[in-house]
Every structure is written in C-alpha cells, then in structure tokens.
CSV table of C-alpha atoms in Angstrom, one decimal:
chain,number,residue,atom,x,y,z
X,11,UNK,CA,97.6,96.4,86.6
X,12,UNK,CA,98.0,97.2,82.6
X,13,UNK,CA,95.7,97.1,80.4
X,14,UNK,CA,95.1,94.2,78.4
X,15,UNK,CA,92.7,93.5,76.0
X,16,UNK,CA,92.4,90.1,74.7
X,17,UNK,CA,91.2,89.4,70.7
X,18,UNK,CA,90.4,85.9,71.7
X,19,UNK,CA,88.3,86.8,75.0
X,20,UNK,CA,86.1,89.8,72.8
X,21,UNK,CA,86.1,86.8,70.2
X,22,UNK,CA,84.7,84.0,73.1
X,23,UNK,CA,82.1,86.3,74.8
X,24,UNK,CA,80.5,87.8,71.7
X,25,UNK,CA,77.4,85.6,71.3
X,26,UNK,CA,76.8,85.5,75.3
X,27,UNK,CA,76.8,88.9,75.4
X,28,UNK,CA,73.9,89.2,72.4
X,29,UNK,CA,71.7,87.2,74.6
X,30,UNK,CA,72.7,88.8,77.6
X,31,UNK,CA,71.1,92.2,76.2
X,32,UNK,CA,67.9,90.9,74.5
X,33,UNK,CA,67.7,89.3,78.1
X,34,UNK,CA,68.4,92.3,80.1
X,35,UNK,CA,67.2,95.1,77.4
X,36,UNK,CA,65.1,98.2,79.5
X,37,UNK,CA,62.3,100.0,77.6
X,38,UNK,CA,64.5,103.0,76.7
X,39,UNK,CA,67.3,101.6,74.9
X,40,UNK,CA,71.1,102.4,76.8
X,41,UNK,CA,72.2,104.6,73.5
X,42,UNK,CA,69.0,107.0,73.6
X,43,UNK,CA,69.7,107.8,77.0
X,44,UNK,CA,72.9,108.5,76.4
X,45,UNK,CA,72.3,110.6,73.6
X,46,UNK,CA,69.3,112.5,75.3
X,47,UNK,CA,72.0,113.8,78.3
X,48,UNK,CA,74.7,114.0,76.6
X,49,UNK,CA,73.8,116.3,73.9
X,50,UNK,CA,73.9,119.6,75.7
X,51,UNK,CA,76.5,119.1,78.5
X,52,UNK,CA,79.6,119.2,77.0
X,53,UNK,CA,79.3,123.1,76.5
X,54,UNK,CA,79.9,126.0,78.4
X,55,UNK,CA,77.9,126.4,81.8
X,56,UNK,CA,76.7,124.2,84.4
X,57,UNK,CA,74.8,121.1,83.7
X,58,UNK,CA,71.1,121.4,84.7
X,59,UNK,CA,69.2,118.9,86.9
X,60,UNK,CA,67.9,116.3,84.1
X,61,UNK,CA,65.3,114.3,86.5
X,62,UNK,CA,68.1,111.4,86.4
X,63,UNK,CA,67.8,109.3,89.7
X,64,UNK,CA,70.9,109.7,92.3
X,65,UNK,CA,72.5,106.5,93.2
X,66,UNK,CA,71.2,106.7,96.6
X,67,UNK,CA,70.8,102.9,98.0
X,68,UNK,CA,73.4,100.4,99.6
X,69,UNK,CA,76.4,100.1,97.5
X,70,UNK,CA,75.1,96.5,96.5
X,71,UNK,CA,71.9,98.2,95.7
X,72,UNK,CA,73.5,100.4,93.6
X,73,UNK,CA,75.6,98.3,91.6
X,74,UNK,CA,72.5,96.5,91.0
X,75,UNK,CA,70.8,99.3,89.8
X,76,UNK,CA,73.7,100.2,87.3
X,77,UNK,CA,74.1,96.6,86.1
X,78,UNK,CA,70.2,96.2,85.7
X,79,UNK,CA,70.1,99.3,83.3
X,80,UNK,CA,73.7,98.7,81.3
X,81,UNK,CA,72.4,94.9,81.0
X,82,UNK,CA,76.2,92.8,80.9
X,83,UNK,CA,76.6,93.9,77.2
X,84,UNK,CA,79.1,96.2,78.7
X,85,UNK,CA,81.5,93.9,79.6
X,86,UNK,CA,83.6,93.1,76.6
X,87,UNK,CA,87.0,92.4,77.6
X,88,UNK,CA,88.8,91.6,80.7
X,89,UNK,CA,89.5,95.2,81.5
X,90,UNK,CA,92.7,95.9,83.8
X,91,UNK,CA,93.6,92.3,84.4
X,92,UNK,CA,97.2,91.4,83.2
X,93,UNK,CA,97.3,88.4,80.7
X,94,UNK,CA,98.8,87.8,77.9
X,95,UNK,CA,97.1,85.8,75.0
X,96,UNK,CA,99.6,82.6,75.4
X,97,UNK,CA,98.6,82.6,79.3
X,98,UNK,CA,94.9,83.5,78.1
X,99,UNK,CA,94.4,80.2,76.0
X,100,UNK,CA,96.4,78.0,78.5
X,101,UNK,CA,93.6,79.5,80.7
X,102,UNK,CA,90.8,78.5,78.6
X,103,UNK,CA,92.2,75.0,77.1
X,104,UNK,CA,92.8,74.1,80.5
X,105,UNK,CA,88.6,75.2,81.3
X,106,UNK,CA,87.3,73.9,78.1
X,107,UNK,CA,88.4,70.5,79.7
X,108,UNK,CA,86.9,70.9,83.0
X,109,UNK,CA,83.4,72.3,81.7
X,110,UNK,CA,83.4,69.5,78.7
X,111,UNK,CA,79.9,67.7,80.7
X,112,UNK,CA,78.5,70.6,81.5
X,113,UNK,CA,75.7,72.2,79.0
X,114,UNK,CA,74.6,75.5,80.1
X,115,UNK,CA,76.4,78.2,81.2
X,116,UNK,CA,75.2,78.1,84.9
X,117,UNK,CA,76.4,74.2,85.2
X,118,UNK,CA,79.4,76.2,84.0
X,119,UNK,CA,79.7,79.2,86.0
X,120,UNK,CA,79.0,76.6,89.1
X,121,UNK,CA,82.2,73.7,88.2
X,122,UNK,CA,84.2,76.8,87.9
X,123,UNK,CA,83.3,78.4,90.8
X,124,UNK,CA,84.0,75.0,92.4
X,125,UNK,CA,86.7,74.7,91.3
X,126,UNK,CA,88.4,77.8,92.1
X,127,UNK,CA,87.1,78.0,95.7
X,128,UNK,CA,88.5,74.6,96.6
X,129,UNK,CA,91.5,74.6,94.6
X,130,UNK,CA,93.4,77.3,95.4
X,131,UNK,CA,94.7,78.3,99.0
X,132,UNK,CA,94.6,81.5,100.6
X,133,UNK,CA,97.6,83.3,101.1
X,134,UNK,CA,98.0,84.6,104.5
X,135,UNK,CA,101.6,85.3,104.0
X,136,UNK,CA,102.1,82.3,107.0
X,137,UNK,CA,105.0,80.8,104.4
X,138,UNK,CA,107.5,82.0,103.4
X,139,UNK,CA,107.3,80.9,99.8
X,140,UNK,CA,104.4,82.6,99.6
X,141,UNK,CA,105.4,86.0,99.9
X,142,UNK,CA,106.5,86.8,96.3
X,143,UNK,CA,103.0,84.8,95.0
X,144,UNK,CA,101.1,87.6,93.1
X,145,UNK,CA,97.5,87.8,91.7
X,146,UNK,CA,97.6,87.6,88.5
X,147,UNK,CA,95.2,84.7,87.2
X,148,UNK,CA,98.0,82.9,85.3
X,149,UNK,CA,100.4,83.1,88.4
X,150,UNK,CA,97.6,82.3,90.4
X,151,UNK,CA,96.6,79.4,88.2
X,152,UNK,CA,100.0,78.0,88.5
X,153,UNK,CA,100.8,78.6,92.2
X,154,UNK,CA,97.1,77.9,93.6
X,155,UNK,CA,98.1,80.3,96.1
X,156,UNK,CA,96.4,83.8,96.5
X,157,UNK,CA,94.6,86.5,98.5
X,158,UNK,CA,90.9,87.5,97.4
X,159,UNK,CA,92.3,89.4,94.6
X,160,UNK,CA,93.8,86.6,92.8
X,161,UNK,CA,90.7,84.1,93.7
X,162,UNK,CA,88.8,86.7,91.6
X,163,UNK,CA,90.9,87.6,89.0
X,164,UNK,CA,91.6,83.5,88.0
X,165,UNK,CA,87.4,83.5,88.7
X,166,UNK,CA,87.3,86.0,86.0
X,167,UNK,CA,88.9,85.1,83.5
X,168,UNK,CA,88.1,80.9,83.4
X,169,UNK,CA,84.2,82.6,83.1
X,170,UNK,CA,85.2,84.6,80.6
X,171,UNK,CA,86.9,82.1,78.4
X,172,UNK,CA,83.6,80.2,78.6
X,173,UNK,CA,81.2,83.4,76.9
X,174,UNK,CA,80.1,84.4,80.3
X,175,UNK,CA,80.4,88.3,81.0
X,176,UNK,CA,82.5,88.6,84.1
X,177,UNK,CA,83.6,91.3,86.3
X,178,UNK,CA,86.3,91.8,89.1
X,179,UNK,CA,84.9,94.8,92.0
X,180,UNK,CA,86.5,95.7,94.8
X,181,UNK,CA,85.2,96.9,98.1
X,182,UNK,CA,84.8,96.1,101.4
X,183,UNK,CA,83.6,93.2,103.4
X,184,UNK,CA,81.7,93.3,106.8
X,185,UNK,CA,82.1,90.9,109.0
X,186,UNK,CA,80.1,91.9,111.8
X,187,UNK,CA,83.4,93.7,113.7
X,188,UNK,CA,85.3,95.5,111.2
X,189,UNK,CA,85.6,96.1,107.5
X,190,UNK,CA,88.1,94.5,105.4
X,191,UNK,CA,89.5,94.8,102.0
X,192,UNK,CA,88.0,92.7,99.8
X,193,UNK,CA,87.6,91.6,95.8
X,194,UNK,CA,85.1,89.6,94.0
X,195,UNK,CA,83.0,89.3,90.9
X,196,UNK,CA,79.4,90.1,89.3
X,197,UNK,CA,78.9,87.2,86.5
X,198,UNK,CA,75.8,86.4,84.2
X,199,UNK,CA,75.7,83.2,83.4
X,200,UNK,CA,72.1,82.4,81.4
X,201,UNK,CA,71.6,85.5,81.7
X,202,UNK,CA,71.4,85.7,85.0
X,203,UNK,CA,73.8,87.8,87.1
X,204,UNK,CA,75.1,86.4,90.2
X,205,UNK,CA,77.4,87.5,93.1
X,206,UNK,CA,80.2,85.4,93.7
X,207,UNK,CA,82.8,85.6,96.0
X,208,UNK,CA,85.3,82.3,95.8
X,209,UNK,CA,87.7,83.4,98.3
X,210,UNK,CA,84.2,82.9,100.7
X,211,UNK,CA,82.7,80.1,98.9
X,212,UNK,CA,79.5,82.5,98.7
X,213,UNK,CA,77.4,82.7,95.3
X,214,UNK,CA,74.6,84.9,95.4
X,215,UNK,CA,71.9,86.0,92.8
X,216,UNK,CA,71.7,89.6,92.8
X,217,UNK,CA,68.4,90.5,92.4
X,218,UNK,CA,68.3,89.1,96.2
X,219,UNK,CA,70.4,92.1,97.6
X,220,UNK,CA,69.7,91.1,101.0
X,221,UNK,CA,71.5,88.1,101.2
X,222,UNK,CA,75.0,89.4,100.0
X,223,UNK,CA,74.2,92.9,102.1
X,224,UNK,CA,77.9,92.2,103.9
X,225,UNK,CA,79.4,92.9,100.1
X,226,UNK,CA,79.8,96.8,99.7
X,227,UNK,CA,80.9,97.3,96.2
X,228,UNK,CA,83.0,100.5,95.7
X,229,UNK,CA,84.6,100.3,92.1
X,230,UNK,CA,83.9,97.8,89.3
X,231,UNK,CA,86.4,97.4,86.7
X,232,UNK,CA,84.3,97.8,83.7
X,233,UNK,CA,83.6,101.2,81.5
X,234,UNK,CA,79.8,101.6,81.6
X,235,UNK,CA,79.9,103.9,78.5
X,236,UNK,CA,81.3,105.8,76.5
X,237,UNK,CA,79.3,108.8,74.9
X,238,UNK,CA,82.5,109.8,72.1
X,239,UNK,CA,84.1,112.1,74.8
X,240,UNK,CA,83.6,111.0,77.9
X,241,UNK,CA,83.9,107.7,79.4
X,242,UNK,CA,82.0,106.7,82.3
X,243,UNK,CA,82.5,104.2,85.4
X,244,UNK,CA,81.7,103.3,89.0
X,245,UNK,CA,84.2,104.0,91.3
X,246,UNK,CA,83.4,105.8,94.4
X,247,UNK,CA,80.6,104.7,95.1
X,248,UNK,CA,79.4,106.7,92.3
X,249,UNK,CA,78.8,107.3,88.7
X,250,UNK,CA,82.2,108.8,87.8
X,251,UNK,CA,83.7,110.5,85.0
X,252,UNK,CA,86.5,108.2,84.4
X,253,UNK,CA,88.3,109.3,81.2
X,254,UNK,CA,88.1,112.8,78.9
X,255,UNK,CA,89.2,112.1,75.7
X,256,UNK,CA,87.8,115.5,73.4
X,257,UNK,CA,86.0,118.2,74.5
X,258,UNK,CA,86.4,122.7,74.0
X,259,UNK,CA,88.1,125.2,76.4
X,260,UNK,CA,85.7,124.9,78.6
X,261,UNK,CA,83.9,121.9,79.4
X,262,UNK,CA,81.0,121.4,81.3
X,263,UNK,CA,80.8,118.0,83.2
X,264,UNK,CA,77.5,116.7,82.6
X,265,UNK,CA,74.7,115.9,84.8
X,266,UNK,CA,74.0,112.2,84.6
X,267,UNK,CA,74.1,109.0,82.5
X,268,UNK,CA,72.3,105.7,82.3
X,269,UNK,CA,69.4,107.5,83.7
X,270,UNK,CA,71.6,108.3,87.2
X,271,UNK,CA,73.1,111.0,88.5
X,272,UNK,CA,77.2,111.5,87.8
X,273,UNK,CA,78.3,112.6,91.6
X,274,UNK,CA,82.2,111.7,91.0
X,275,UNK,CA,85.6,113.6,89.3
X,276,UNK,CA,88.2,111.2,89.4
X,277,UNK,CA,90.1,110.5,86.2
X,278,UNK,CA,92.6,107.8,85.8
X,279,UNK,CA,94.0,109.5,82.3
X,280,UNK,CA,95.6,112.6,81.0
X,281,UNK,CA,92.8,115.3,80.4
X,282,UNK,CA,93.4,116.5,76.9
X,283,UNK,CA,95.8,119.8,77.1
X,284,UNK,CA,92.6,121.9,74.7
X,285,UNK,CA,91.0,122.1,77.6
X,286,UNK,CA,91.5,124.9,80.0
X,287,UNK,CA,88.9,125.4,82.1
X,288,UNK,CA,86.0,122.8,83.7
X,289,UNK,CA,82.5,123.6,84.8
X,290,UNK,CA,81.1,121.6,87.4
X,291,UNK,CA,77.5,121.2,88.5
X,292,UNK,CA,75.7,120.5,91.6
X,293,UNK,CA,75.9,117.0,91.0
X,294,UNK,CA,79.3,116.7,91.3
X,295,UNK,CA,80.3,115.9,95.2
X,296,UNK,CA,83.6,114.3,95.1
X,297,UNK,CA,87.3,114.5,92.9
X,298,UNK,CA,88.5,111.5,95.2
X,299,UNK,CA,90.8,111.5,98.3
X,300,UNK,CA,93.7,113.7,98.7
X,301,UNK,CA,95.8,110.5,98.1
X,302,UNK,CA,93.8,109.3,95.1
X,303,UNK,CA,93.0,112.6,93.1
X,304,UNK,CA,93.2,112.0,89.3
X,305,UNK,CA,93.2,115.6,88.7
X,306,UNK,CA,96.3,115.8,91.1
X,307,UNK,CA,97.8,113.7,88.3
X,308,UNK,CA,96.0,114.0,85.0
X,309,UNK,CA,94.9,117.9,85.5
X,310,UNK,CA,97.8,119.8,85.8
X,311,UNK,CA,97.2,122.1,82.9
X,312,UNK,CA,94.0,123.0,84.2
X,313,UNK,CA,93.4,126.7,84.9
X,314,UNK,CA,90.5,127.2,86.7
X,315,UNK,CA,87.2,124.8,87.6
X,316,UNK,CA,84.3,126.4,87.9
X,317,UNK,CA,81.5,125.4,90.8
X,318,UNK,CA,77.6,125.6,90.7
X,319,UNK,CA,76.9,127.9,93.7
X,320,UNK,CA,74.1,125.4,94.3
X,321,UNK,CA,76.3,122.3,94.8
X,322,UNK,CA,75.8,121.1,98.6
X,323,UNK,CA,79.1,119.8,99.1
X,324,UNK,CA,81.6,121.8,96.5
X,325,UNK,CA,82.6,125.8,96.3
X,326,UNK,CA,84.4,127.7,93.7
X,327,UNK,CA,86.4,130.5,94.5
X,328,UNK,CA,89.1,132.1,91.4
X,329,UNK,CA,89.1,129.1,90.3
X,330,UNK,CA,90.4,126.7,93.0
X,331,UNK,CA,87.7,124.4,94.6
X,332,UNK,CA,87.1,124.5,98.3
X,333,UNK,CA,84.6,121.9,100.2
X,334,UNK,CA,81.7,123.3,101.7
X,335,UNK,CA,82.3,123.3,105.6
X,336,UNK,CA,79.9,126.0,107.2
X,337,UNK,CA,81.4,129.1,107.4
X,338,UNK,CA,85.0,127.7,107.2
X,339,UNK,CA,85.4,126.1,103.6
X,340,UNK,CA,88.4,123.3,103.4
X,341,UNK,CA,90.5,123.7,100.1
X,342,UNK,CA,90.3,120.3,98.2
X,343,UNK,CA,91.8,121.3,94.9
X,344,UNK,CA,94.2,123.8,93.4
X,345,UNK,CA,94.1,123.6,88.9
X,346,UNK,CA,97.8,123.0,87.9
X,347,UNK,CA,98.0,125.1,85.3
X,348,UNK,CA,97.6,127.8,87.7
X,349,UNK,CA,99.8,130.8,87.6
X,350,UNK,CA,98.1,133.1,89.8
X,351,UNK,CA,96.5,131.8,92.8
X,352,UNK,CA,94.2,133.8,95.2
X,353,UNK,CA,92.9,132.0,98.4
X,354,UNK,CA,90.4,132.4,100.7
X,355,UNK,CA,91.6,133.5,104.1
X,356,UNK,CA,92.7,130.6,106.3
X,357,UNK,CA,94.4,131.5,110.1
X,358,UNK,CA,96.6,128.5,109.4
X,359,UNK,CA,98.7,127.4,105.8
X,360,UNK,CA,99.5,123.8,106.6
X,361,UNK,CA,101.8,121.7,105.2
X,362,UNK,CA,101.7,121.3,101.3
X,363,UNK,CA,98.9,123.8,101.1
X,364,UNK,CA,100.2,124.2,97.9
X,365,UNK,CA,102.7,121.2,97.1
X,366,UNK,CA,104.2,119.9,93.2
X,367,UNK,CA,102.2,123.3,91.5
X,368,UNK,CA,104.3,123.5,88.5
X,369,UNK,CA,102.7,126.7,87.3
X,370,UNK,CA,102.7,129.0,89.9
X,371,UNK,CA,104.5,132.2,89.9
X,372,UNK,CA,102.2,134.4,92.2
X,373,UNK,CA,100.4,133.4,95.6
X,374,UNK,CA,98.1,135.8,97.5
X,375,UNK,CA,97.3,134.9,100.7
X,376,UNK,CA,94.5,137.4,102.0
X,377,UNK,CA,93.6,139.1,105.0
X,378,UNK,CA,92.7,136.7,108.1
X,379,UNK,CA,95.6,134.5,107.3
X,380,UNK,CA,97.6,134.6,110.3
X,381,UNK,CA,100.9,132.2,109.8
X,382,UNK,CA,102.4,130.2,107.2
X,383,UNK,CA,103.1,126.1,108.7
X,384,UNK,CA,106.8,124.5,108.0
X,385,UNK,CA,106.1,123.5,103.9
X,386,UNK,CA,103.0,125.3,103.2
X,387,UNK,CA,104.7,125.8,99.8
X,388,UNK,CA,106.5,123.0,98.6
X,389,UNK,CA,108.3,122.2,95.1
X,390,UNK,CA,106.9,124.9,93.0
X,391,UNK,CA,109.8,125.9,90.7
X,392,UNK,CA,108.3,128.8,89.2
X,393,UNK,CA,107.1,130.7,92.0
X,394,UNK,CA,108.3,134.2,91.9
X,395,UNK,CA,106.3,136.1,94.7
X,396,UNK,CA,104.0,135.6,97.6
X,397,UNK,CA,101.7,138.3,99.1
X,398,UNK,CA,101.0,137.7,102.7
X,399,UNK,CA,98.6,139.9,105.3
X,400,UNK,CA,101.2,142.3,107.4
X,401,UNK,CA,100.9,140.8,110.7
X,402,UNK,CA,101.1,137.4,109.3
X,403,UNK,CA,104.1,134.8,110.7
X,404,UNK,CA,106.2,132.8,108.8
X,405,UNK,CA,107.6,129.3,109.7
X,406,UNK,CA,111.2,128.6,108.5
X,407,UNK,CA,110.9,126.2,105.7
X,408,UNK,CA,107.6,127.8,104.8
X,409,UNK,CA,108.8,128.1,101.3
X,410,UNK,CA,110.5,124.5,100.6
X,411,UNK,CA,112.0,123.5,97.3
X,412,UNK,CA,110.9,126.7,95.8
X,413,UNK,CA,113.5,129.3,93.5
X,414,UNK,CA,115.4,131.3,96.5
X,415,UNK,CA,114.8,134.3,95.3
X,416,UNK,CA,111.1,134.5,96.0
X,417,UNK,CA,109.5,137.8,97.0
X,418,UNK,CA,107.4,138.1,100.1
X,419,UNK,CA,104.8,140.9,100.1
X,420,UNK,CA,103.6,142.1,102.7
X,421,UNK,CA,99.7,143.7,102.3
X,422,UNK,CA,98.6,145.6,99.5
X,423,UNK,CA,101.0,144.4,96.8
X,424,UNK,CA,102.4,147.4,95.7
X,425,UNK,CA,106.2,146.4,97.5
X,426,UNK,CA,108.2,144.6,99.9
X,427,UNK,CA,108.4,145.5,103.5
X,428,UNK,CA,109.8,143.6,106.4
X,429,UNK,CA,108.8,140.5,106.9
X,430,UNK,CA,108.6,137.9,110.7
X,431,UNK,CA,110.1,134.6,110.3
X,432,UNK,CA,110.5,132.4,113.5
C-alpha cells in the first residue's frame, strides 16, 4: 500500500506518545545508542562485533524486546496504511462518538476493540459481493467486511485517532495443525502495550509472551530509527536495514542498533547511485528470498559486496555473494552494476543463474562447470562474451533474450574455438 502520512494523526498522537516514553524510557537513552554504533560503521571495512545482543528468542519475544527498548515513541504516523485525510477524520469523528464515556485510554483501546471484532464480518470470499471488498480501513469501515488484514488496519487507525500508538504486524498464526497468514496489531494504551488481534477476539498484554505464543510476528510496519543515513526496521525476523538514504563508495553495513544485532539486507528503496560498493559483516545473514530481494530491485548499480570471511551463513567471492553450504556454496546474489562477472565453479548453470543483469558484458564460467541449463542467461542486453570450461555442454536457449552476437569462449580466454550445443 502507499504511503501516507497523515498531519492530523502526528497532530492526535503527539501527547500520548510523550507519556508513552517517560513511561517506557531505558537507562541509556535510544539516541546515545544510536550514536555510540553508528559513528564508525558507515566507513570502509567490516563492522566489528559491538557486544549488541542478537535477537535470538521467539519472534513474539523479540518484538518484545525491540518494542521494550524503542518505547512506542516510534510510532508517529500510520506508516503504509492508505488513507486519505477526508477518510482519516470521517474515521475519527465517527470514534470520538463511540469513546465519548470512556476516560482513559484503555476503556478506550477496549470499546474499540469491541467494537471492531463484533462489527465487522470476516470475508471468506463465500459471497460473491465480497470479492472486490479490500482492506483498506475506510473501505473496510464502510463495507464491515474484511480478512485479518483489514480487521487490523480499521483497528489501527480508530486507536490512532484516539492518541494511542498503534501498529499493524504481519506474520503467521499457529493453530496447532498448520500456519496461516495472519495480521494484527501491538497498541499502548496507558502506557501499556497490548497484543490484539480483532479478527480472533484475542487481546493480550505483552509482557505475558506466553499467552499470545501462537502469534509469530515477522515484520512490523513501523521504522525503528533512523540514524541520518540509514533507516532501520523489523522485517525478517530481524533487525533490518530498511532504507539507505547517504552514505560514500563504499559503505559498510553496520553491526547493530537499539542495543541488537542487525542480521538482515532487505531494502524496500533505491540505494543512492554514490554508492558503489557494500561491505558486509558477520552479522549480516539474510538479503531476503529470491522472490523478495530488495537489492534485486533497489541495487542494480551495485558493483561488488564485500563479505566478512567470518560470517557463518554468507561468502564473498569477486564481488557476488554466495551462501555458505559446506563445500558447495549456493549463489544468492549477483551486484547489478556488474560488468564482469566471475563465478565459482558449479557442474550445473540453472535457469536464470544470471537473469534481468543489465550490466553485464563478460561472464566467466570456470573450470568444474560442466553444462549450461535452458536460460541460464536470461535478458541481459549488454552481454558481449561468455567464457565457458572446454568440455563444458550447452543447452539450446542457454543464452535467452540476450544480443545474438554473443561470443562463447571456450578455456583460457585468449579466442573462440568450437563450441557443443544439444
């Protein structure tokens, strides 16, 4: 969903989130920290061990953690909900109303959360009607139809008309036989933050992990800081680097914030074009899926990334990152801004080994790569030559979508021999 950041809600959740802080200050205040390990990371090299903890509970546990240290000050607009300010103050007319008795904001948080759980109707796509019912909290509001999404989303943003810091995460829920998709909300009324999941009916304090342990929070839509280059988030699972905004030729990712350890790479925004090369520590343990890489997307100038040879799950290798996997390392990431690109051997190229690379003019494929796989090279409009070990084999449609008159090198690459297609 866009981004929307509403005047009036920043305006409305001001003084909560004042209180909120004193409330939930920790001894070492959130800036200090961030200035103590940010300082010397942004340089050149690989970030150091710091003695910053590792997120290395339950996912509930962990949110917990990260809420307990960032105290719900960070939560200052609605993040990526889509609203629009004439939707917003329907919204919170429509809530002043139904909170007029109430005089704290738990009685609050609670005739809400009432309200919302028994109000609206869960859309299990059974009607027809229902199919083009979205979840955003002013369609939801008006159709009273929605999946957990939208419960939490209309939760959201009636709490945070009200001064109450509010936050949509999304996960998974057990329930005993499988995992399903799932959405709902951190809150702090009074202060106190609570667990509340409408679509369930279930409202939970946090500090009492164990009775919400079916909850597995993966990603939060809130930024939990911003140090003037980087800004940080939990998505993962993790402590991830969410946005790069400045930052020199080479930037080194650094090793932790809030006092935890930063273990994710997954951007959701263009990394700024200065930047050419990335150092990354061993900290660092995941870039995201193959299907939702930021760097895929908001990388692809990059020319090399640079890996601590101490990291336990990542390897460098010319620049190209590879996950560790015993003595047979699985590529994970190729820089975009690539133009030459040197592999380690593999026996087999696979499909979209190398796939949308812009940059690329020369591959080299080294000895102990025995055959190219149907689209091993796919879309890469600059390529001009591949080197390929002698006895290696060929697929047809090896090279896909690539310039047609592409040379194919056979050993040392000093000139074309003869080459075995199928």
């Amino acid at each position: 969903m866009k981004r929307h950041y509403s005047l009036l809600s920043i305006l409305a959740v001001g003084a909560a989130l004042i209180a909120c802080n004193k409330e939930n200050a920790i001894e070492t205040p959130v800036n200090d920290i961030m200035q103590e390990t940010s300082a010397n990371t942004h340089t050149r090299g690989f970030a150091e061990p710091d003695g910053a903890n590792p997120l290395k509970g339950t996912p509930s546990e962990n949110l917990k953690a990260i809420f307990e240290a960032t105290g719900p000050g960070i939560i200052t607009s609605l993040g990526e909900m889509n609203i629009t300010e004439e939707q917003y103050k329907e919204l919170k007319e429509f809530t002043d109303k139904l909170v007029a008795n109430n005089n704290t904001q738990m009685e609050k948080y609670r005739t809400i959360f009432r309200w919302v759980s028994t109000n609206l109707t869960f859309n299990d796509f059974s009607n027809p009607d229902w199919y083009h019912m979205g979840n955003d909290p002013y369609e939801v509001f008006k159709n009273r139809v929605a999946v957990c999404q939208g419960y939490s989303n209309l939760l959201t943003v009636m709490c945070f008309s009200q001064g109450i810091p509010t936050v949509v995460v999304n996960g998974f829920l057990d329930t005993g036989y499988y995992e399903l998709g799932h959405a709902w909300v951190y809150t702090c009324p009074d202060n106190t933050w609570i667990v509340s999941d409408p679509t369930n009916k279930g409202s939970y304090e946090m500090k009492n992990t164990s009775t919400y342990k079916h909850l597995r929070p993966m990603q939060a839509d809130v930024e939990l800081y911003w140090d003037g280059s980087i800004v940080y988030n939990y998505a993962n699972y993790s402590i991830n680097i969410k946005e790069i905004h400045t930052g020199s030729a080479s930037l080194s990712i650094p090793y932790s914030t809030l006092g935890f350890v930063i273990s994710s790479f997954n951007p959701t925004m263009g990394i700024p074009e200065d930047i050419s090369e990335i150092y990354i520590g061993r900290n660092i343990t995941t870039f995201g899926e193959s299907y939702n890489m930021g760097l895929s997307y908001h990388g692809t100038h990059l020319q090399a990334i640079h890996v601590d040879e101490n990291n336990p799950t990542l390897m460098g290798h010319k620049g190209i990152v590879y996950k560790r996997n015993g003595d047979d390392p699985q590529l994970y990431y190729i820089p975009g801004g690539m133009s030459f690109i040197e592999l380690l051997p593999m026996e087999l190229v696979d499909k979209n080994t190398i796939y949308n690379h812009t940059s690329v003019e020369e591959i080299y494929f080294p000895e102990g790569t025995k055959r190219l796989e149907s689209y091993a090279i796919e879309n890469c409009p600059k390529l001009k030559r591949i080197y390929v070990p002698v006895n290696a084999t060929i697929a047809n449609n090896a090279l896909y979508n690539v310039p047609k008159n592409v040379d194919i090198i056979r050993g040392v690459p000093s000139g074309i021999t003869n080459i075995t297609m199928d």
